[in-house]
Amino acid sequence: MSERLLPTDPASIGGHRLLARLGAGGMGVVYLGRTEAGALAAVKVIQAEYAHEPDFRARFRREVETARRVTSPWAVPVTGADPDADEPWLATAFVPGPSLEEAVARHGPLPTRSVRVLGRMLAAALREVHAAGLVHRDVKPANVLLAVDGPRLIDFGIARATDETAITSADMVVGTPGFLSPEQAEARGAEVGPASDIFSLGCLLAYAASGRPPFGTGTVDALLYRTVHDEPDLAGIEAGEDTEGVELLTLLRLCLAKDPADRPTAEQFGTVLLIEDTVPEGEQIDWLPEDVVRVIADRSAEMLALPDIEPTVADADASAEAPDDAEPASPGRRRLLLASGAALLMAGGGAAAWAVLRDDDPPGASAPRARRWAIGLQADLSGPQRTAGKAQEQGARLAIEQFNSRKNKPFELTLKPVDDGGSAGRAPGAAKRLIDDADVLAVLGPTSDDTANAVLSTYDEALLPLLCVSAGGLLLTQQQYRSFVHCRPSDSYLAFPLGVYLMKQEGTRRAGLLQDRTGRTYAQETASITNMMLRRLGRPAYPRVVPADTDDLEPVIADMLRSGIGSFVYAGYAQGAARVAKELVTVGFDGPRITSQAVIDPAFLEQAGDAAEGWMLTSSFIDPSAVPAAEAFTAAFRKRFGAAPGYYAAEAYDAVNLVLQELVKAAKATKGGRPPGRKELVGLLRKSRYKGITKEFSFRPEDGTFAGWGVSLYQVEDGRFRFVGEAPSKV
């Protein structure tokens, strides 16, 4: 899988310690690297002689920009880059599995079900590529890495925007012969669009199912001619009496149509051509053959044997005393702290020593410095989610003010809010301000998934505890972070009570389940978990999926009603739910209608009107005005801010009180009553239990994932969202 570094290879690139070579070509090398936070990355480095060519550097810069525009669970994300360096580099998250090309070459064709699942996930990745206005242009088996939880599409080196002028010449064939479209084979530049990626995906799936490219092998000219003029060779992909086989063959023939207009879009690929049953269900994705899974497991184990990161050299003003729980590093790995002559010993694994130690007193201090410690708040205080952001600020401020009013407090705290405007572009700068403030012990926020995903690794490198009460998407849990504490159930978990609630309704017939692609990953999570729950409870749903921004829902709802459904589950956002609600009223449907948190939005009430009445909704937040345990909080909030608390105010209040609980306990156990450092606080928070006014808090110590229940039910009543209480967790 990897090779040893050569003596001429650099020791590090862009903050990544290089561990091994993953591959090399004529233009550069791909290294396996590790960040100071301990995350593995594939670091692509371009040789200096090519970097001096203006056109080449422009193409590389475009590759970086292009890859950053794609956000999908099934596309490898960019974690860092410097296209302007002497030797430009690009780092992406490392996937330890083999490429599809390697897996098929070593273990043979994949089973039909595996190919179908592969197709759905890669189509989902391409849907995001195309939604970003891009065309990948090199979808091939070597550019798909296999992981237990799904494939990853890589290498956007020749991707370009659909309206962008190509840097390469107009008559140049761009792509990999045997896996490119007829329009690419004939260098019809202006015609190379999203449909070209679908043709390439068809070639890739045919290869996965049969073990050979559909247009054979041979010289480049022969491959290009067959692609344009010959029919694909799909022999060996037998339909027989197997429905899955029939559908796969039909799909491949549509994808491999010579005319781009005859091919399905990435959207249609996942909503029409493959049935919902191919979506992996449950906590473990079971989609690959055992021998491929074994290779992935072996390679993951190899990662554990890789060397650690060299110890970090602390800043001159950092303490020279290591935290109590630090492990001694070997003498050969010590570095001199040149500014002061002191030595700092640090365990490997990527911890940033300065971020942990700068909270400590200077060496020789006999008493804690007079300082006011702080809880940071990163929130959207001026952007699209400012209502939730301001509610969190107010809840956090109330908790800190109440703490400071105590007579026997060990220290005082202040709240330091930073507004990121709900912008993923502004979020890293906001995070840096809080990280650089040595008085900040922990941070509450950010408000949205986009801003959270933009800063999680930043907080991780600084080992500054980050407690999140509102963001809850799938991407937050895809990677293990060292400082993240998730103070709410994830969005996918909110789907669990939907099936439980429907099973409790007496006489309720089969549920209709509508996934609205406008809701992107959120809708897919909700639909998949609900479908899985109902199936396991012995009452399979009737699932349908509609493309993004579908206005006419009458045909799909009519089809669902013809199937005999007696209840309805919607997976998506508020605007789509309003259209569904009005259509259901139009056709006279009065069975249970249920959806999840994203629809608790004034837009749903405004756009649906009376059609919203009776809808049930699950959420991760409560209405404190309707919860007896929150009566004192609600009264104090009204007195302090002159209004009832908004959504997430009570959750923020609880999260800050959770931090205060651990700070006080640790301070009482230390000389001088000072709070713990950031690294120590992360561990304390992840091991903590706290009974708040919104829910009971507990976490998985290894990754900070929320381990409690904390799901609530609302119902639309008299034009408002009425809090019902805790959502059912058992049938």
XYZ file of C-alpha atoms in Angstrom:
731
model
C 0.000 0.000 0.000
C 2.839 2.415 0.859
C 6.597 2.676 0.447
C 9.352 3.999 2.667
C 10.387 7.616 2.300
C 13.513 8.269 0.235
C 16.464 10.216 1.650
C 15.577 13.044 -0.737
C 11.983 13.305 0.504
C 11.112 16.207 2.825
C 10.321 15.505 6.489
C 7.188 17.614 6.476
C 4.933 19.568 4.144
C 2.492 22.249 5.241
C 2.304 21.094 8.849
C 2.050 17.410 7.890
C 4.768 15.055 9.072
C 5.408 12.720 6.153
C 5.278 9.024 7.042
C 5.438 7.131 3.752
C 5.024 7.329 -0.007
C 1.615 6.369 -1.410
C 2.562 6.793 -5.045
C 4.680 8.768 -7.476
C 4.316 9.944 -11.051
C 6.122 12.116 -13.510
C 4.803 15.343 -12.011
C 4.978 14.702 -8.295
C 4.545 12.422 -5.311
C 1.632 11.549 -3.043
C 2.706 11.078 0.575
C 0.979 9.725 3.644
C 1.140 12.502 6.226
C -0.082 13.148 9.723
C -1.168 16.529 11.113
C -0.304 17.786 14.562
C -3.863 16.863 15.562
C -3.080 13.239 14.657
C -5.257 13.037 11.522
C -3.883 11.137 8.518
C -3.859 12.802 5.119
C -2.858 12.062 1.552
C -0.512 14.919 0.611
C -0.018 15.502 -3.115
C 3.194 17.463 -3.829
C 4.067 18.820 -7.270
C 7.692 18.863 -8.389
C 9.261 22.312 -8.544
C 10.046 22.174 -12.273
C 6.354 21.826 -13.123
C 5.361 24.427 -10.542
C 7.407 27.017 -12.465
C 5.144 26.577 -15.500
C 2.355 29.213 -15.233
C -0.249 27.025 -16.954
C 0.522 24.045 -14.772
C 0.331 26.087 -11.566
C -2.947 27.573 -12.753
C -4.346 24.079 -13.308
C -3.189 22.979 -9.870
C -4.712 26.053 -8.230
C -7.945 25.253 -10.022
C -7.803 21.666 -8.757
C -7.576 22.944 -5.184
C -10.452 25.381 -5.657
C -12.556 22.757 -7.408
C -12.078 20.080 -4.768
C -12.994 22.526 -2.028
C -16.331 23.251 -3.710
C -17.531 19.661 -3.373
C -19.081 18.612 -0.059
C -20.322 15.041 0.002
C -19.873 12.083 2.368
C -18.735 10.112 -0.689
C -16.065 12.552 -1.908
C -12.730 12.878 -0.113
C -12.564 16.363 1.489
C -9.636 18.759 1.140
C -7.956 19.346 4.507
C -5.256 21.795 3.428
C -3.410 23.191 0.439
C -0.884 25.773 -0.722
C -0.942 26.160 -4.504
C 1.492 29.092 -4.263
C 4.308 27.231 -2.477
C 7.605 26.557 -4.261
C 6.387 22.971 -4.478
C 2.580 23.280 -4.492
C 0.738 20.746 -2.340
C -2.784 19.529 -1.671
C -3.866 17.436 1.329
C -7.032 15.359 1.512
C -8.422 13.048 4.181
C -6.704 9.662 4.008
C -8.784 6.565 3.232
C -6.954 3.309 4.123
C -8.950 1.120 1.747
C -7.946 -0.028 -1.747
C -9.099 1.618 -4.928
C -11.912 -0.054 -6.835
C -9.368 -0.888 -9.549
C -7.133 -2.706 -7.071
C -10.026 -4.483 -5.328
C -11.438 -5.900 -8.574
C -7.979 -6.852 -9.887
C -7.134 -8.734 -6.667
C -10.514 -10.172 -5.670
C -12.625 -10.220 -8.818
C -15.949 -8.554 -9.676
C -18.192 -7.244 -6.919
C -21.599 -8.844 -6.193
C -24.587 -7.208 -7.845
C -25.832 -5.656 -4.608
C -22.394 -4.158 -3.940
C -22.363 -2.618 -7.410
C -25.834 -1.141 -6.900
C -24.847 0.400 -3.567
C -21.611 1.660 -5.104
C -23.610 3.252 -7.901
C -26.015 5.015 -5.556
C -23.249 6.491 -3.433
C -21.096 7.629 -6.350
C -24.159 9.128 -8.010
C -24.751 11.034 -4.770
C -21.169 12.326 -4.918
C -21.600 13.363 -8.552
C -24.875 15.042 -7.670
C -22.919 17.354 -5.367
C -20.176 17.824 -7.981
C -22.739 18.833 -10.585
C -24.713 20.968 -8.117
C -21.496 22.935 -7.558
C -21.402 23.653 -11.301
C -18.530 21.218 -11.923
C -17.754 18.212 -14.114
C -15.284 15.656 -12.715
C -14.197 14.338 -16.158
C -12.126 11.413 -14.795
C -14.519 9.035 -13.037
C -12.643 5.729 -13.167
C -11.928 2.764 -10.834
C -8.540 4.157 -9.784
C -10.253 7.330 -8.572
C -12.645 5.547 -6.223
C -11.383 4.392 -2.830
C -13.329 1.768 -0.895
C -14.153 2.130 2.786
C -16.401 0.073 5.041
C -18.900 2.935 5.274
C -18.923 3.609 1.529
C -16.759 4.669 -1.448
C -14.870 7.956 -1.795
C -14.465 9.796 -5.084
C -11.036 11.405 -5.397
C -8.833 13.434 -7.785
C -10.377 16.604 -9.176
C -7.211 17.365 -11.109
C -8.946 17.769 -14.476
C -12.399 18.716 -13.224
C -13.672 22.093 -14.326
C -16.710 24.315 -14.080
C -19.372 23.780 -16.725
C -19.066 27.416 -17.801
C -15.281 27.604 -17.516
C -12.890 27.931 -20.426
C -10.570 24.932 -20.438
C -6.879 25.616 -19.938
C -6.020 22.618 -22.092
C -6.247 22.875 -25.855
C -9.584 22.341 -27.538
C -8.502 19.230 -29.429
C -6.966 17.434 -26.443
C -8.639 14.272 -25.160
C -9.000 14.721 -21.398
C -9.758 11.697 -19.238
C -8.831 8.025 -19.102
C -9.513 6.033 -22.302
C -11.886 3.176 -21.597
C -13.702 5.209 -18.936
C -14.561 8.389 -20.773
C -17.600 9.444 -22.780
C -17.938 9.624 -26.574
C -17.911 13.420 -26.405
C -14.639 13.265 -24.476
C -13.218 10.685 -26.900
C -13.903 13.047 -29.804
C -12.652 16.084 -27.828
C -15.997 17.852 -28.221
C -15.035 20.252 -25.407
C -18.233 22.295 -25.217
C -20.347 19.117 -25.013
C -18.448 17.627 -22.068
C -20.872 18.188 -19.224
C -22.446 16.306 -16.293
C -23.738 13.616 -18.663
C -20.124 12.708 -19.453
C -19.552 11.822 -15.797
C -22.618 9.570 -15.908
C -21.221 7.703 -18.927
C -17.930 7.247 -17.076
C -19.827 6.052 -14.010
C -21.562 3.473 -16.208
C -18.158 2.256 -17.432
C -16.923 2.078 -13.849
C -19.943 0.075 -12.645
C -19.673 -2.301 -15.597
C -16.031 -2.855 -14.642
C -17.001 -3.473 -11.011
C -19.672 -5.988 -12.025
C -17.753 -7.868 -14.732
C -14.090 -7.327 -13.904
C -13.264 -5.688 -17.241
C -13.841 -2.321 -18.974
C -16.956 -2.312 -21.211
C -14.955 -1.162 -24.239
C -12.113 -3.593 -23.796
C -8.394 -2.924 -23.632
C -5.704 -2.051 -26.157
C -4.248 1.059 -27.727
C -5.655 4.479 -26.968
C -6.928 4.908 -30.540
C -8.750 1.569 -30.397
C -10.392 2.429 -27.085
C -11.509 5.837 -28.306
C -12.964 4.343 -31.517
C -14.923 1.648 -29.631
C -16.241 4.209 -27.145
C -17.696 6.313 -29.950
C -18.926 3.579 -32.335
C -19.319 0.218 -30.550
C -21.866 -1.028 -28.048
C -20.500 -1.798 -24.579
C -19.608 -5.380 -23.711
C -21.848 -6.235 -20.746
C -21.533 -9.999 -21.045
C -21.173 -11.685 -17.710
C -23.521 -9.261 -16.004
C -26.340 -11.762 -16.215
C -29.930 -10.684 -15.582
C -31.491 -14.136 -15.339
C -34.498 -14.125 -13.021
C -32.761 -11.823 -10.534
C -34.591 -8.494 -10.318
C -31.460 -6.769 -9.069
C -29.516 -8.033 -12.078
C -32.200 -6.855 -14.508
C -32.241 -3.390 -12.969
C -28.452 -3.154 -13.001
C -28.267 -4.060 -16.694
C -30.999 -1.547 -17.497
C -29.147 1.101 -15.562
C -25.846 0.399 -17.316
C -27.424 0.573 -20.770
C -28.976 3.947 -19.936
C -25.731 5.340 -18.546
C -23.769 4.143 -21.584
C -26.062 5.735 -24.173
C -24.060 7.439 -26.926
C -26.261 10.556 -26.856
C -25.741 12.551 -23.634
C -29.428 13.532 -23.649
C -30.431 9.868 -23.292
C -28.482 9.339 -20.070
C -30.007 9.797 -16.627
C -28.822 12.650 -14.448
C -27.075 11.972 -11.136
C -30.352 13.042 -9.478
C -32.414 10.526 -11.457
C -29.800 7.849 -10.878
C -30.541 7.780 -7.164
C -34.253 8.497 -7.205
C -35.714 6.510 -10.078
C -33.439 3.795 -11.373
C -32.446 2.024 -8.163
C -34.945 1.056 -5.494
C -34.555 2.324 -1.938
C -33.698 -1.149 -0.623
C -30.182 -0.748 -1.976
C -29.428 1.994 0.547
C -27.287 0.484 3.327
C -29.258 0.306 6.551
C -28.408 0.045 10.206
C -25.389 1.061 12.180
C -22.953 -0.944 10.056
C -22.875 -0.674 6.281
C -22.690 -4.197 4.925
C -21.984 -3.705 1.254
C -18.545 -5.119 0.455
C -17.374 -8.750 0.127
C -15.532 -10.118 3.153
C -12.158 -10.311 1.410
C -12.270 -6.602 0.549
C -13.361 -5.709 4.079
C -10.403 -7.749 5.384
C -7.987 -5.711 3.238
C -9.454 -2.490 4.625
C -9.131 -3.807 8.187
C -5.526 -4.856 7.614
C -4.586 -1.477 6.189
C -6.320 0.346 9.012
C -4.299 -1.747 11.457
C -1.109 -0.761 9.625
C -1.879 2.866 10.426
C -1.598 2.127 14.130
C 2.037 1.125 13.663
C 3.055 4.376 12.012
C 5.426 6.691 13.921
C 4.060 9.505 16.056
C 4.515 13.208 15.453
C 7.661 14.889 16.665
C 7.094 16.810 19.905
C 5.959 20.393 19.435
C 8.253 23.276 20.319
C 6.386 25.611 22.656
C 6.284 29.372 22.281
C 8.659 31.412 24.408
C 5.920 32.557 26.757
C 4.494 29.075 27.340
C 4.956 27.225 30.590
C 7.853 24.770 30.815
C 5.833 22.436 32.989
C 4.048 19.599 31.233
C 0.505 18.679 32.334
C 0.266 16.004 34.990
C -1.132 13.411 32.625
C 1.492 13.898 29.909
C 3.540 10.845 29.032
C 7.345 11.266 28.892
C 8.794 11.367 25.395
C 11.948 9.515 24.564
C 15.191 11.501 25.114
C 16.034 11.241 21.441
C 12.910 13.189 20.537
C 13.500 16.232 22.740
C 13.885 19.632 21.189
C 15.383 22.760 22.693
C 13.137 25.665 23.414
C 15.594 28.175 21.929
C 14.015 31.308 23.323
C 14.398 30.271 26.965
C 16.706 27.281 26.995
C 14.030 25.179 28.755
C 13.098 21.722 27.537
C 9.519 20.674 26.866
C 8.744 16.956 26.841
C 5.597 15.927 25.056
C 4.020 12.613 24.082
C 3.628 11.895 20.373
C 0.273 11.823 18.660
C -0.025 15.406 17.495
C -0.972 17.349 20.648
C -0.251 21.064 20.427
C 1.654 21.718 23.646
C 1.256 25.476 23.637
C -2.508 25.209 23.509
C -2.578 23.034 26.596
C 0.096 24.667 28.703
C -0.435 28.351 28.183
C -3.268 28.337 30.748
C -0.766 27.402 33.478
C 1.102 29.815 35.722
C 4.684 30.787 34.916
C 7.356 28.560 36.462
C 7.935 29.328 40.121
C 4.601 31.085 40.656
C 3.301 30.453 44.160
C -0.297 31.526 43.530
C -2.602 31.732 40.503
C -2.469 34.925 38.520
C -5.306 37.382 38.965
C -7.255 36.787 35.796
C -10.820 36.289 34.718
C -11.340 33.016 32.935
C -13.827 32.839 30.087
C -16.241 30.646 28.198
C -16.137 31.470 24.505
C -19.166 31.548 22.230
C -18.864 31.176 18.473
C -22.268 31.795 16.940
C -24.225 33.262 14.071
C -25.280 36.576 15.620
C -25.974 38.478 12.406
C -26.647 35.949 9.642
C -29.425 33.563 8.556
C -29.476 31.653 11.862
C -29.044 34.645 14.140
C -32.227 33.849 16.069
C -30.761 30.553 17.278
C -27.318 32.124 17.744
C -28.616 34.961 19.889
C -30.726 32.557 21.951
C -27.584 30.544 22.686
C -25.693 33.700 23.643
C -28.449 34.723 26.060
C -28.711 31.259 27.635
C -24.941 31.072 28.086
C -24.758 34.599 29.519
C -27.475 33.849 32.066
C -25.641 30.712 33.250
C -22.380 32.643 33.726
C -24.057 35.568 35.490
C -25.742 33.180 37.904
C -22.400 31.465 38.538
C -20.669 34.771 39.261
C -23.386 35.672 41.766
C -22.461 32.701 43.985
C -20.763 33.582 47.258
C -18.246 30.733 47.414
C -17.220 30.474 43.766
C -13.554 29.501 43.246
C -13.110 32.071 40.446
C -15.114 34.374 38.197
C -15.972 33.804 34.569
C -16.927 35.968 31.648
C -18.580 35.194 28.311
C -16.614 36.081 25.180
C -18.907 35.943 22.129
C -17.579 36.010 18.554
C -19.920 36.431 15.576
C -19.141 34.309 12.501
C -22.259 35.464 10.651
C -23.193 31.869 9.902
C -20.499 31.858 7.201
C -18.171 28.897 6.733
C -15.654 31.344 5.276
C -15.672 33.563 8.370
C -15.864 30.698 10.866
C -12.115 29.803 10.994
C -11.185 33.415 11.770
C -13.743 33.524 14.580
C -12.376 30.265 15.978
C -8.799 31.567 15.879
C -9.742 34.611 17.961
C -11.078 32.367 20.703
C -8.218 29.881 20.459
C -5.637 32.655 20.724
C -7.277 34.032 23.868
C -5.464 32.194 26.674
C -8.273 32.937 29.144
C -10.857 30.946 27.138
C -11.290 27.503 28.705
C -14.021 26.112 26.451
C -16.224 27.278 23.568
C -19.950 26.905 22.946
C -20.973 26.646 19.273
C -21.001 27.058 16.343
C -24.644 27.456 15.324
C -24.842 25.603 11.998
C -23.450 22.441 10.417
C -21.537 24.420 7.784
C -19.711 26.574 10.310
C -19.111 23.612 12.644
C -17.551 21.543 9.868
C -15.369 24.522 8.940
C -13.775 24.799 12.403
C -13.817 21.389 14.083
C -10.285 20.541 13.014
C -9.087 24.007 14.075
C -10.365 23.583 17.615
C -9.045 20.034 17.551
C -5.491 21.117 16.849
C -5.654 23.538 19.774
C -7.316 20.947 22.036
C -9.852 23.593 23.046
C -13.147 21.970 24.170
C -15.959 22.744 21.715
C -19.515 22.065 22.922
C -22.198 22.137 20.239
C -25.935 22.290 21.003
C -27.462 23.071 17.582
C -25.405 21.587 14.698
C -26.130 17.882 14.279
C -25.430 16.594 10.780
C -23.789 13.384 9.638
C -20.426 14.968 8.789
C -19.905 15.936 12.437
C -19.674 12.273 13.389
C -17.747 10.934 10.398
C -14.373 11.711 11.917
C -13.232 11.277 15.494
C -12.242 14.634 16.949
C -10.207 15.021 20.111
C -11.877 18.127 21.571
C -15.486 17.948 20.327
C -18.317 17.420 22.836
C -21.672 16.964 21.084
C -24.399 18.148 23.458
C -27.361 16.874 21.428
C -28.507 13.769 19.556
C -27.526 13.849 15.886
C -30.007 14.598 13.107
C -30.076 10.928 12.102
C -31.012 10.000 15.672
C -34.027 12.330 15.517
C -35.467 10.033 12.866
C -35.597 7.104 15.297
C -38.768 8.263 17.136
C -40.648 8.755 13.863
C -41.040 5.009 13.408
C -41.695 4.461 17.123
C -44.426 7.103 17.128
C -46.154 5.605 14.093
C -46.092 2.113 15.606
C -47.891 3.469 18.671
C -50.794 4.799 16.622
C -53.609 2.251 16.747
C -54.950 1.121 13.410
C -52.343 3.024 11.441
C -51.671 1.402 8.094
C -48.437 1.377 6.127
C -46.470 4.635 6.234
C -45.581 6.589 3.135
C -42.016 7.942 3.305
C -41.103 10.872 1.061
C -37.472 11.954 0.783
C -37.029 15.427 -0.688
C -33.594 15.770 -2.312
C -33.699 19.506 -1.603
C -32.897 18.444 1.966
C -29.641 16.865 0.809
C -27.818 14.801 3.475
C -30.314 15.769 6.186
C -33.231 14.306 4.231
C -31.271 11.182 3.284
C -30.387 10.491 6.930
C -33.977 10.981 8.096
C -35.436 8.784 5.371
C -32.888 5.984 5.753
C -33.201 5.699 9.541
C -37.011 5.872 9.441
C -37.123 3.248 6.700
C -34.802 0.991 8.705
C -36.831 1.431 11.911
C -40.170 0.609 10.308
C -38.687 -2.393 8.535
C -37.258 -3.752 11.790
C -40.575 -3.192 13.528
C -42.307 -5.307 10.896
C -44.071 -2.493 9.082
C -42.031 -1.533 5.988
C -42.719 1.913 4.594
C -43.622 2.806 1.022
C -40.614 5.024 0.090
C -40.475 7.606 -2.656
C -37.849 10.198 -3.516
C -38.325 13.451 -5.406
C -35.576 15.515 -7.073
C -34.488 18.788 -5.518
C -36.808 21.776 -5.988
C -39.724 19.700 -7.260
C -42.802 21.954 -7.356
C -45.430 19.532 -8.632
C -45.826 16.864 -5.942
C -49.265 15.672 -7.034
C -48.049 12.660 -9.092
C -45.811 11.209 -6.369
C -48.373 11.755 -3.590
C -51.097 10.231 -5.751
C -48.886 7.194 -6.272
C -48.276 6.893 -2.518
C -51.982 7.083 -1.772
C -52.732 4.421 -4.394
C -50.355 2.119 -2.527
C -52.673 2.271 0.474
C -50.628 4.299 2.931
C -52.321 5.369 6.160
C -49.646 7.703 7.559
C -47.071 10.018 6.059
C -43.430 10.821 6.893
C -41.654 13.732 5.208
C -37.853 13.980 5.123
C -36.607 17.410 4.125
C -36.819 21.135 4.853
C -39.672 23.463 5.816
C -40.539 24.820 2.359
C -40.930 21.339 0.881
C -42.956 20.195 3.893
C -45.350 23.108 3.332
C -45.949 22.025 -0.284
C -46.543 18.453 0.865
C -48.915 19.561 3.618
C -51.073 21.557 1.191
C -51.151 18.715 -1.328
C -52.228 16.223 1.357
C -55.082 18.534 2.377
C -56.093 18.901 -1.271
C -56.457 15.134 -1.690
C -58.218 14.746 1.666
C -55.538 12.783 3.500
C -56.073 13.016 7.277
C -53.801 10.281 8.663
C -50.817 10.979 10.931
C -48.262 13.300 9.330
C -44.838 13.482 10.911
C -41.456 15.009 10.188
C -38.320 16.154 12.031
C -36.522 19.190 13.357
C -35.689 21.147 10.194
C -39.406 21.770 9.644
C -39.752 23.570 13.008
C -39.375 26.806 11.154
C -41.755 29.790 10.836
C -41.615 29.277 7.063
C -43.556 26.013 7.434
C -46.387 27.688 9.336
C -46.491 30.675 7.007
C -46.394 28.740 3.739
C -48.591 25.787 4.738
C -51.221 27.815 6.604
C -54.065 25.682 7.905
C -52.576 22.632 6.159
C -49.854 22.558 8.830
C -52.346 21.773 11.607
C -51.809 18.420 13.294
C -48.315 17.708 11.985
C -45.999 16.018 14.517
C -42.312 16.919 14.650
C -39.265 15.600 16.510
C -36.489 17.885 17.752
C -33.314 18.069 19.818
C -34.515 21.125 21.771
C -37.319 21.839 24.208
C -39.682 24.763 24.741
C -38.598 25.741 28.265
C -41.821 27.701 28.783
C -43.700 24.397 28.647
C -41.365 22.297 30.821
C -41.930 22.350 34.609
C -38.235 21.640 35.294
C -37.335 24.811 33.398
C -39.752 27.107 35.223
C -37.057 28.883 37.252
C -34.852 29.255 34.163
C -37.749 30.718 32.157
C -38.579 33.225 34.894
C -34.938 34.294 35.247
C -34.570 34.563 31.470
C -37.667 36.775 31.167
C -36.420 39.000 33.971
C -32.963 39.334 32.432
C -33.872 39.713 28.744
C -37.514 40.818 28.789
C -38.821 37.979 26.628
C -39.443 34.245 26.640
C -36.389 32.081 25.855
C -36.046 31.008 22.247
C -35.080 27.591 20.907
C -31.581 26.519 22.054
C -31.420 29.084 24.880
C -32.069 26.417 27.516
C -29.724 23.969 25.774
C -26.923 26.566 25.825
C -27.678 27.291 29.491
C -27.360 23.577 30.272
C -24.133 23.177 28.277
C -22.455 26.061 30.105
C -23.609 24.711 33.474
C -22.135 21.346 32.495
C -18.789 23.066 31.890
C -19.114 24.957 35.178
C -19.773 21.707 37.039
C -16.510 20.199 35.806
C -14.522 23.404 36.285
C -15.608 23.732 39.903
C -14.968 20.065 40.707
C -11.474 20.273 39.223
C -10.722 23.606 40.912
C -11.626 22.220 44.317
C -9.107 19.419 43.783
C -6.212 21.746 42.860
C -4.027 24.017 44.926
C -5.137 27.609 44.629
C -8.537 26.674 43.214
C -7.643 27.261 39.595
C -9.567 25.651 36.729
C -8.071 22.812 34.678
C -6.251 23.371 31.391
C -7.968 22.822 28.080
C -6.733 19.304 27.429
C -7.683 18.114 30.899
C -11.101 19.750 30.580
C -11.829 17.833 27.363
C -11.374 14.541 29.211
C -13.439 15.690 32.183
C -16.324 16.809 29.979
C -16.404 13.602 27.964
C -16.559 11.518 31.157
C -19.133 13.751 32.826
C -22.791 13.225 33.562
C -25.117 16.161 34.132
C -28.860 16.397 34.720
C -29.947 19.622 33.102
C -33.312 21.247 32.610
C -33.458 20.076 28.978
C -32.139 16.508 29.312
C -29.557 14.298 30.943
C -26.101 14.701 29.435
C -23.616 11.878 28.983
C -21.045 11.169 26.281
C -18.888 8.484 24.763
C -15.491 9.231 26.327
C -13.545 8.176 23.227
C -15.121 10.708 20.841
C -17.483 13.015 22.756
C -20.603 11.756 20.963
C -23.845 12.400 22.852
C -24.939 9.190 24.582
C -28.265 10.269 26.078
C -31.779 10.462 24.631
C -32.854 14.109 24.489
C -35.432 13.902 21.692
C -38.642 15.944 22.005
C -42.006 16.002 20.239
C -43.863 19.053 18.947
C -47.259 19.332 17.247
C -48.666 22.144 15.148
C -51.723 23.474 16.963
C -53.574 26.734 16.301
C -50.842 27.928 14.002
C -47.914 27.397 16.367
C -45.485 24.670 17.354
C -46.747 23.270 20.660
C -44.264 21.336 22.802
C -45.715 17.870 23.551
C -42.909 16.373 25.652
C -40.245 13.717 25.390
C -40.427 11.656 22.208
C -41.113 7.926 22.633
C -38.075 5.673 22.595
C -39.784 2.291 22.964
C -42.696 0.706 21.131
